[in-house]
């Protein structure tokens, strides 16, 4: 049963992250998840200073708040003329540095359990359960990440056309009266909540990987957004399942193995994609040279 909970948690995280990752890839904002994973440190420290509580909930709320602050700062810098990649780098390095300073000034002698909040281990998921009315309702992570997945799926279903047009052609979306800024912040808010909600359960590395790698894999396999969303979820879930068994075979980190398998599937798509794969391009170049040679004769 423990195996099932671990695999299910990995699949839920992968699915939730992959759905949003498709839009991040299309918007060329792939590193936002990585930025949030660093920039939430001051939120954790501030939450502790305000509440004096080292439990996960206040820290996660503080982290989520600073995740939203991160997205707002990135967008403000981008609108000021700073390139997107530079805005992301400046924001997360600055906020991460602020967090380090706060720790050194106010919490040097306190164990804030940052490993638990930021770099959680997925194998502990089955033992952190919700007990209500004397009943065990299953791992807390499954409920949290599952709720996040439902939230993301509902947002995409309700605003699919708006999100799609805003991602592909923001100027046309604005001309059609679509509030592009609102949907940008909606997407960034969902990314922030999803990232932080998954931290404690599976760790920052797996979250950042699942935000980008399955979506990048799907991007190589199709030119249609609807299929890209489906393929990214399938790639993420397959990475979670195969990664778990790879970790068992190697006696290695489960989150690390899931990330490795996501990378393996990306490489396979990069090589074998029917339209953008390296093999396809090689064959097209070879056929073109052959055609040119035959015409030359």
Coordinates of C-alpha atoms in Angstrom, one line a residue:
X1 CA 0.0 0.0 0.0
X2 CA 2.9 2.4 0.8
X3 CA 4.2 1.9 -2.8
X4 CA 0.8 2.9 -4.1
X5 CA 0.7 6.1 -2.1
X6 CA 4.2 7.1 -3.2
X7 CA 3.5 6.4 -6.9
X8 CA 0.1 8.2 -6.7
X9 CA 1.7 11.2 -5.1
X10 CA 4.4 11.3 -7.8
X11 CA 1.7 11.1 -10.5
X12 CA -0.4 13.8 -9.0
X13 CA 2.5 16.1 -8.7
X14 CA 3.6 15.3 -12.3
X15 CA 0.2 15.9 -13.7
X16 CA -0.4 19.1 -11.8
X17 CA 2.9 20.6 -12.8
X18 CA 2.8 19.3 -16.4
X19 CA -0.5 21.1 -17.1
X20 CA 1.0 24.5 -16.1
X21 CA 4.4 23.7 -17.6
X22 CA 2.9 23.6 -21.1
X23 CA 1.9 27.3 -20.8
X24 CA 5.3 28.2 -19.3
X25 CA 7.0 26.6 -22.2
X26 CA 4.9 28.4 -24.7
X27 CA 5.5 31.7 -22.9
X28 CA 9.2 31.1 -22.7
X29 CA 9.1 31.3 -18.9
X30 CA 10.4 27.8 -18.1
X31 CA 12.6 28.9 -15.2
X32 CA 9.8 30.5 -13.1
X33 CA 9.3 27.3 -11.1
X34 CA 13.0 27.3 -10.2
X35 CA 12.9 31.0 -9.3
X36 CA 10.0 30.4 -6.9
X37 CA 11.8 27.4 -5.3
X38 CA 14.6 29.8 -4.3
X39 CA 12.6 33.0 -3.7
X40 CA 10.3 31.5 -1.0
X41 CA 13.0 31.3 1.6
X42 CA 12.2 34.8 3.1
X43 CA 8.6 33.8 3.3
X44 CA 9.5 30.8 5.5
X45 CA 11.6 33.0 7.8
X46 CA 8.9 35.7 8.1
X47 CA 6.2 33.1 8.8
X48 CA 8.3 31.8 11.7
X49 CA 9.1 35.3 13.0
X50 CA 5.4 36.2 13.0
X51 CA 3.9 33.0 14.4
X52 CA 6.9 31.5 16.3
X53 CA 5.7 28.2 15.0
X54 CA 7.9 25.7 13.1
X55 CA 5.0 23.6 11.9
X56 CA 4.7 23.2 8.1
X57 CA 1.4 25.0 7.5
X58 CA 2.6 28.5 8.5
X59 CA 5.8 28.1 6.6
X60 CA 4.0 26.9 3.5
X61 CA 1.6 29.8 3.7
X62 CA 4.6 32.2 4.0
X63 CA 6.3 30.5 1.1
X64 CA 3.2 30.7 -1.0
X65 CA 2.9 34.4 -0.3
X66 CA 6.4 35.0 -1.4
X67 CA 5.9 32.8 -4.4
X68 CA 3.2 35.3 -5.5
X69 CA 5.5 38.2 -4.7
X70 CA 8.1 36.6 -6.9
X71 CA 5.8 36.4 -9.9
X72 CA 4.7 40.0 -9.4
X73 CA 8.3 41.3 -9.2
X74 CA 9.3 39.3 -12.3
X75 CA 6.4 40.8 -14.3
X76 CA 7.1 44.3 -13.0
X77 CA 10.7 44.1 -14.2
X78 CA 9.7 42.6 -17.5
X79 CA 7.2 45.4 -18.1
X80 CA 10.0 47.9 -17.3
X81 CA 12.0 46.6 -20.3
X82 CA 14.2 43.9 -18.6
X83 CA 14.4 40.7 -20.5
X84 CA 12.4 37.8 -19.1
X85 CA 15.3 35.6 -18.2
X86 CA 17.2 38.5 -16.6
X87 CA 14.1 39.5 -14.6
X88 CA 13.7 35.9 -13.3
X89 CA 17.4 35.7 -12.3
X90 CA 17.5 39.0 -10.6
X91 CA 14.3 38.3 -8.6
X92 CA 15.1 34.9 -7.3
X93 CA 18.7 35.7 -6.4
X94 CA 17.7 38.8 -4.6
X95 CA 14.9 37.3 -2.6
X96 CA 17.0 34.2 -1.8
X97 CA 19.7 36.5 -0.5
X98 CA 17.2 38.4 1.6
X99 CA 16.1 35.0 3.1
X100 CA 19.7 34.1 3.9
X101 CA 20.2 37.5 5.7
X102 CA 17.0 37.1 7.7
X103 CA 18.1 33.6 8.8
X104 CA 21.5 34.9 9.9
X105 CA 20.0 37.8 11.7
X106 CA 16.9 36.4 13.4
X107 CA 16.9 32.6 13.2
X108 CA 20.5 31.5 13.4
X109 CA 19.9 29.4 16.5
X110 CA 16.6 28.0 15.3
X111 CA 16.1 24.8 13.3
X112 CA 13.5 26.0 10.7
X113 CA 13.4 22.5 9.1
X114 CA 14.0 24.0 5.7
X115 CA 14.8 20.5 4.4
X116 CA 11.2 19.5 5.2
X117 CA 9.6 22.5 3.5
X118 CA 11.9 22.8 0.5
X119 CA 13.5 19.5 -0.1
X120 CA 11.0 17.0 1.3
X121 CA 11.4 13.3 0.6
X122 CA 8.5 11.5 -1.2
X123 CA 9.1 8.2 0.5
X124 CA 7.8 9.7 3.8
X125 CA 4.4 10.5 2.2
X126 CA 2.5 7.3 3.5
X127 CA 3.3 8.1 7.1
X128 CA 2.0 11.7 7.2
X129 CA -1.7 11.0 7.2
X130 CA -4.9 12.9 8.0
X131 CA -6.8 11.6 11.0
X132 CA -10.3 12.9 11.3
X133 CA -13.2 11.6 13.5
X134 CA -10.9 8.7 14.4
X135 CA -10.5 7.6 10.7
X136 CA -7.4 7.6 8.6
X137 CA -8.1 9.5 5.4
X138 CA -4.8 8.8 3.8
X139 CA -1.6 10.8 3.3
X140 CA -1.9 14.5 3.6
X141 CA 0.2 15.0 0.5
X142 CA -2.3 13.2 -1.7
X143 CA -5.1 15.5 -0.5
X144 CA -3.0 18.7 -0.9
X145 CA -1.5 17.8 -4.3
X146 CA -4.8 16.3 -5.5
X147 CA -6.7 19.5 -4.7
X148 CA -4.0 21.5 -6.5
X149 CA -4.4 19.2 -9.6
X150 CA -8.2 19.7 -9.6
X151 CA -7.7 23.5 -9.2
X152 CA -5.3 23.6 -12.2
X153 CA -7.5 21.4 -14.3
X154 CA -10.6 23.5 -13.6
X155 CA -8.8 26.8 -14.4
X156 CA -7.6 25.4 -17.7
X157 CA -11.0 24.0 -18.6
X158 CA -12.8 27.2 -17.8
X159 CA -10.3 29.6 -19.5
X160 CA -8.7 27.3 -22.1
X161 CA -9.3 29.7 -25.1
X162 CA -8.1 32.7 -23.2
X163 CA -5.0 31.0 -21.9
X164 CA -4.2 29.6 -25.3
X165 CA -4.6 32.8 -27.2
X166 CA -2.7 34.8 -24.5
X167 CA 0.2 32.3 -24.7
X168 CA 0.4 32.2 -28.6
X169 CA -0.5 35.8 -29.4
X170 CA -0.9 38.3 -26.5
X171 CA -1.4 41.2 -28.9
X172 CA -4.3 39.6 -30.6
X173 CA -5.8 38.5 -27.3
X174 CA -5.6 42.1 -26.0
X175 CA -7.2 43.3 -29.3
X176 CA -10.1 40.9 -28.8
X177 CA -10.7 42.3 -25.3
X178 CA -9.1 39.4 -23.3
X179 CA -7.6 40.7 -20.1
X180 CA -4.1 39.4 -20.8
X181 CA -2.6 40.7 -17.6
X182 CA -5.3 38.9 -15.5
X183 CA -4.6 35.5 -17.1
X184 CA -0.9 36.0 -16.8
X185 CA -1.2 36.5 -13.1
X186 CA -3.7 33.7 -12.8
X187 CA -1.2 31.4 -14.4
X188 CA 1.7 32.6 -12.3
X189 CA -0.5 32.3 -9.2
X190 CA -1.3 28.7 -10.0
X191 CA 2.4 28.0 -10.6
X192 CA 3.3 29.5 -7.3
X193 CA 0.6 27.6 -5.4
X194 CA 1.4 24.3 -7.2
X195 CA 5.1 24.7 -6.6
X196 CA 4.9 25.5 -2.9
X197 CA 2.1 22.9 -2.2
X198 CA 4.3 20.2 -3.6
X199 CA 7.5 21.2 -1.9
X200 CA 7.0 19.4 1.4
X201 CA 5.8 16.2 -0.2
X202 CA 8.3 15.6 -3.0
X203 CA 11.0 18.3 -2.8
X204 CA 11.9 21.3 -4.9
X205 CA 14.0 19.4 -7.5
X206 CA 11.2 17.1 -8.6
X207 CA 8.7 19.9 -8.7
X208 CA 10.9 22.1 -10.9
X209 CA 11.7 19.1 -13.2
X210 CA 8.0 18.1 -13.5
X211 CA 7.1 21.7 -14.3
X212 CA 9.3 21.7 -17.4
X213 CA 10.5 18.3 -18.6
X214 CA 7.2 16.6 -19.4
X215 CA 5.9 19.7 -21.1
X216 CA 9.1 20.0 -23.1
X217 CA 8.7 16.4 -24.1
X218 CA 5.1 16.9 -25.2
X219 CA 6.2 20.1 -27.1
X220 CA 8.4 17.9 -29.3
X221 CA 5.6 15.4 -30.0
X222 CA 2.8 17.7 -31.2
X223 CA 1.9 21.1 -32.5
X224 CA -1.5 21.2 -30.9
X225 CA -2.0 22.6 -27.4
X226 CA -4.8 20.1 -26.4
X227 CA -2.6 17.2 -27.3
X228 CA 0.4 18.8 -25.7
X229 CA -1.5 19.0 -22.4
X230 CA -2.4 15.3 -22.6
X231 CA 1.0 14.1 -23.7
X232 CA 2.7 16.1 -20.9
X233 CA 0.5 14.5 -18.3
X234 CA 1.2 11.1 -19.7
X235 CA 4.9 11.7 -19.8
X236 CA 4.9 13.0 -16.2
X237 CA 2.9 10.0 -14.9
X238 CA 5.1 7.5 -16.8
X239 CA 8.2 9.2 -15.3
X240 CA 6.8 8.9 -11.8
X241 CA 5.9 5.2 -12.2
X242 CA 9.1 4.1 -13.9
X243 CA 11.2 6.4 -11.7
X244 CA 9.8 4.7 -8.6
X245 CA 10.8 1.2 -9.8
X246 CA 14.2 2.5 -11.0
X247 CA 14.9 3.9 -7.5
X248 CA 14.0 0.5 -6.0
X249 CA 16.3 -1.3 -8.4
X250 CA 19.2 1.1 -7.7
X251 CA 18.4 1.7 -4.0
X252 CA 18.5 5.4 -4.8
X253 CA 16.4 8.6 -4.2
X254 CA 12.9 8.2 -5.5
X255 CA 12.5 11.8 -6.5
X256 CA 15.9 11.8 -8.2
X257 CA 15.0 8.6 -10.1
X258 CA 11.7 10.1 -11.3
X259 CA 13.5 13.2 -12.5
X260 CA 16.0 11.0 -14.3
X261 CA 13.3 9.1 -16.1
X262 CA 11.6 12.4 -17.1
X263 CA 14.9 13.3 -18.7
X264 CA 15.2 9.9 -20.4
X265 CA 11.7 10.4 -22.0
X266 CA 12.7 13.9 -23.1
X267 CA 15.8 12.5 -24.8
X268 CA 13.8 9.8 -26.5
X269 CA 11.3 12.4 -27.8
X270 CA 14.2 14.6 -28.9
X271 CA 15.6 11.7 -31.0
X272 CA 12.5 10.0 -32.2
X273 CA 9.9 12.8 -32.5
X274 CA 8.0 12.3 -35.8
X275 CA 8.2 16.0 -36.7
X276 CA 11.0 17.5 -34.7
X277 CA 13.2 14.6 -33.8
X278 CA 16.9 14.3 -34.7
X279 CA 16.3 11.1 -36.6
X280 CA 13.5 12.8 -38.6
X281 CA 15.6 15.8 -39.4
X282 CA 18.5 13.6 -40.4
X283 CA 16.3 11.6 -42.8
X284 CA 14.8 14.8 -44.2
X285 CA 18.2 16.3 -44.9
X286 CA 19.4 13.0 -46.5
X287 CA 16.3 12.9 -48.7
X288 CA 16.8 16.5 -49.7
X289 CA 20.4 15.9 -50.7
X290 CA 19.4 12.9 -52.7
X291 CA 16.6 14.8 -54.5
X292 CA 19.0 17.7 -55.3
X293 CA 21.6 15.2 -56.6
X294 CA 19.0 13.5 -58.8
X295 CA 17.8 16.9 -60.2
X296 CA 21.5 17.8 -60.8
X297 CA 21.9 14.8 -63.0

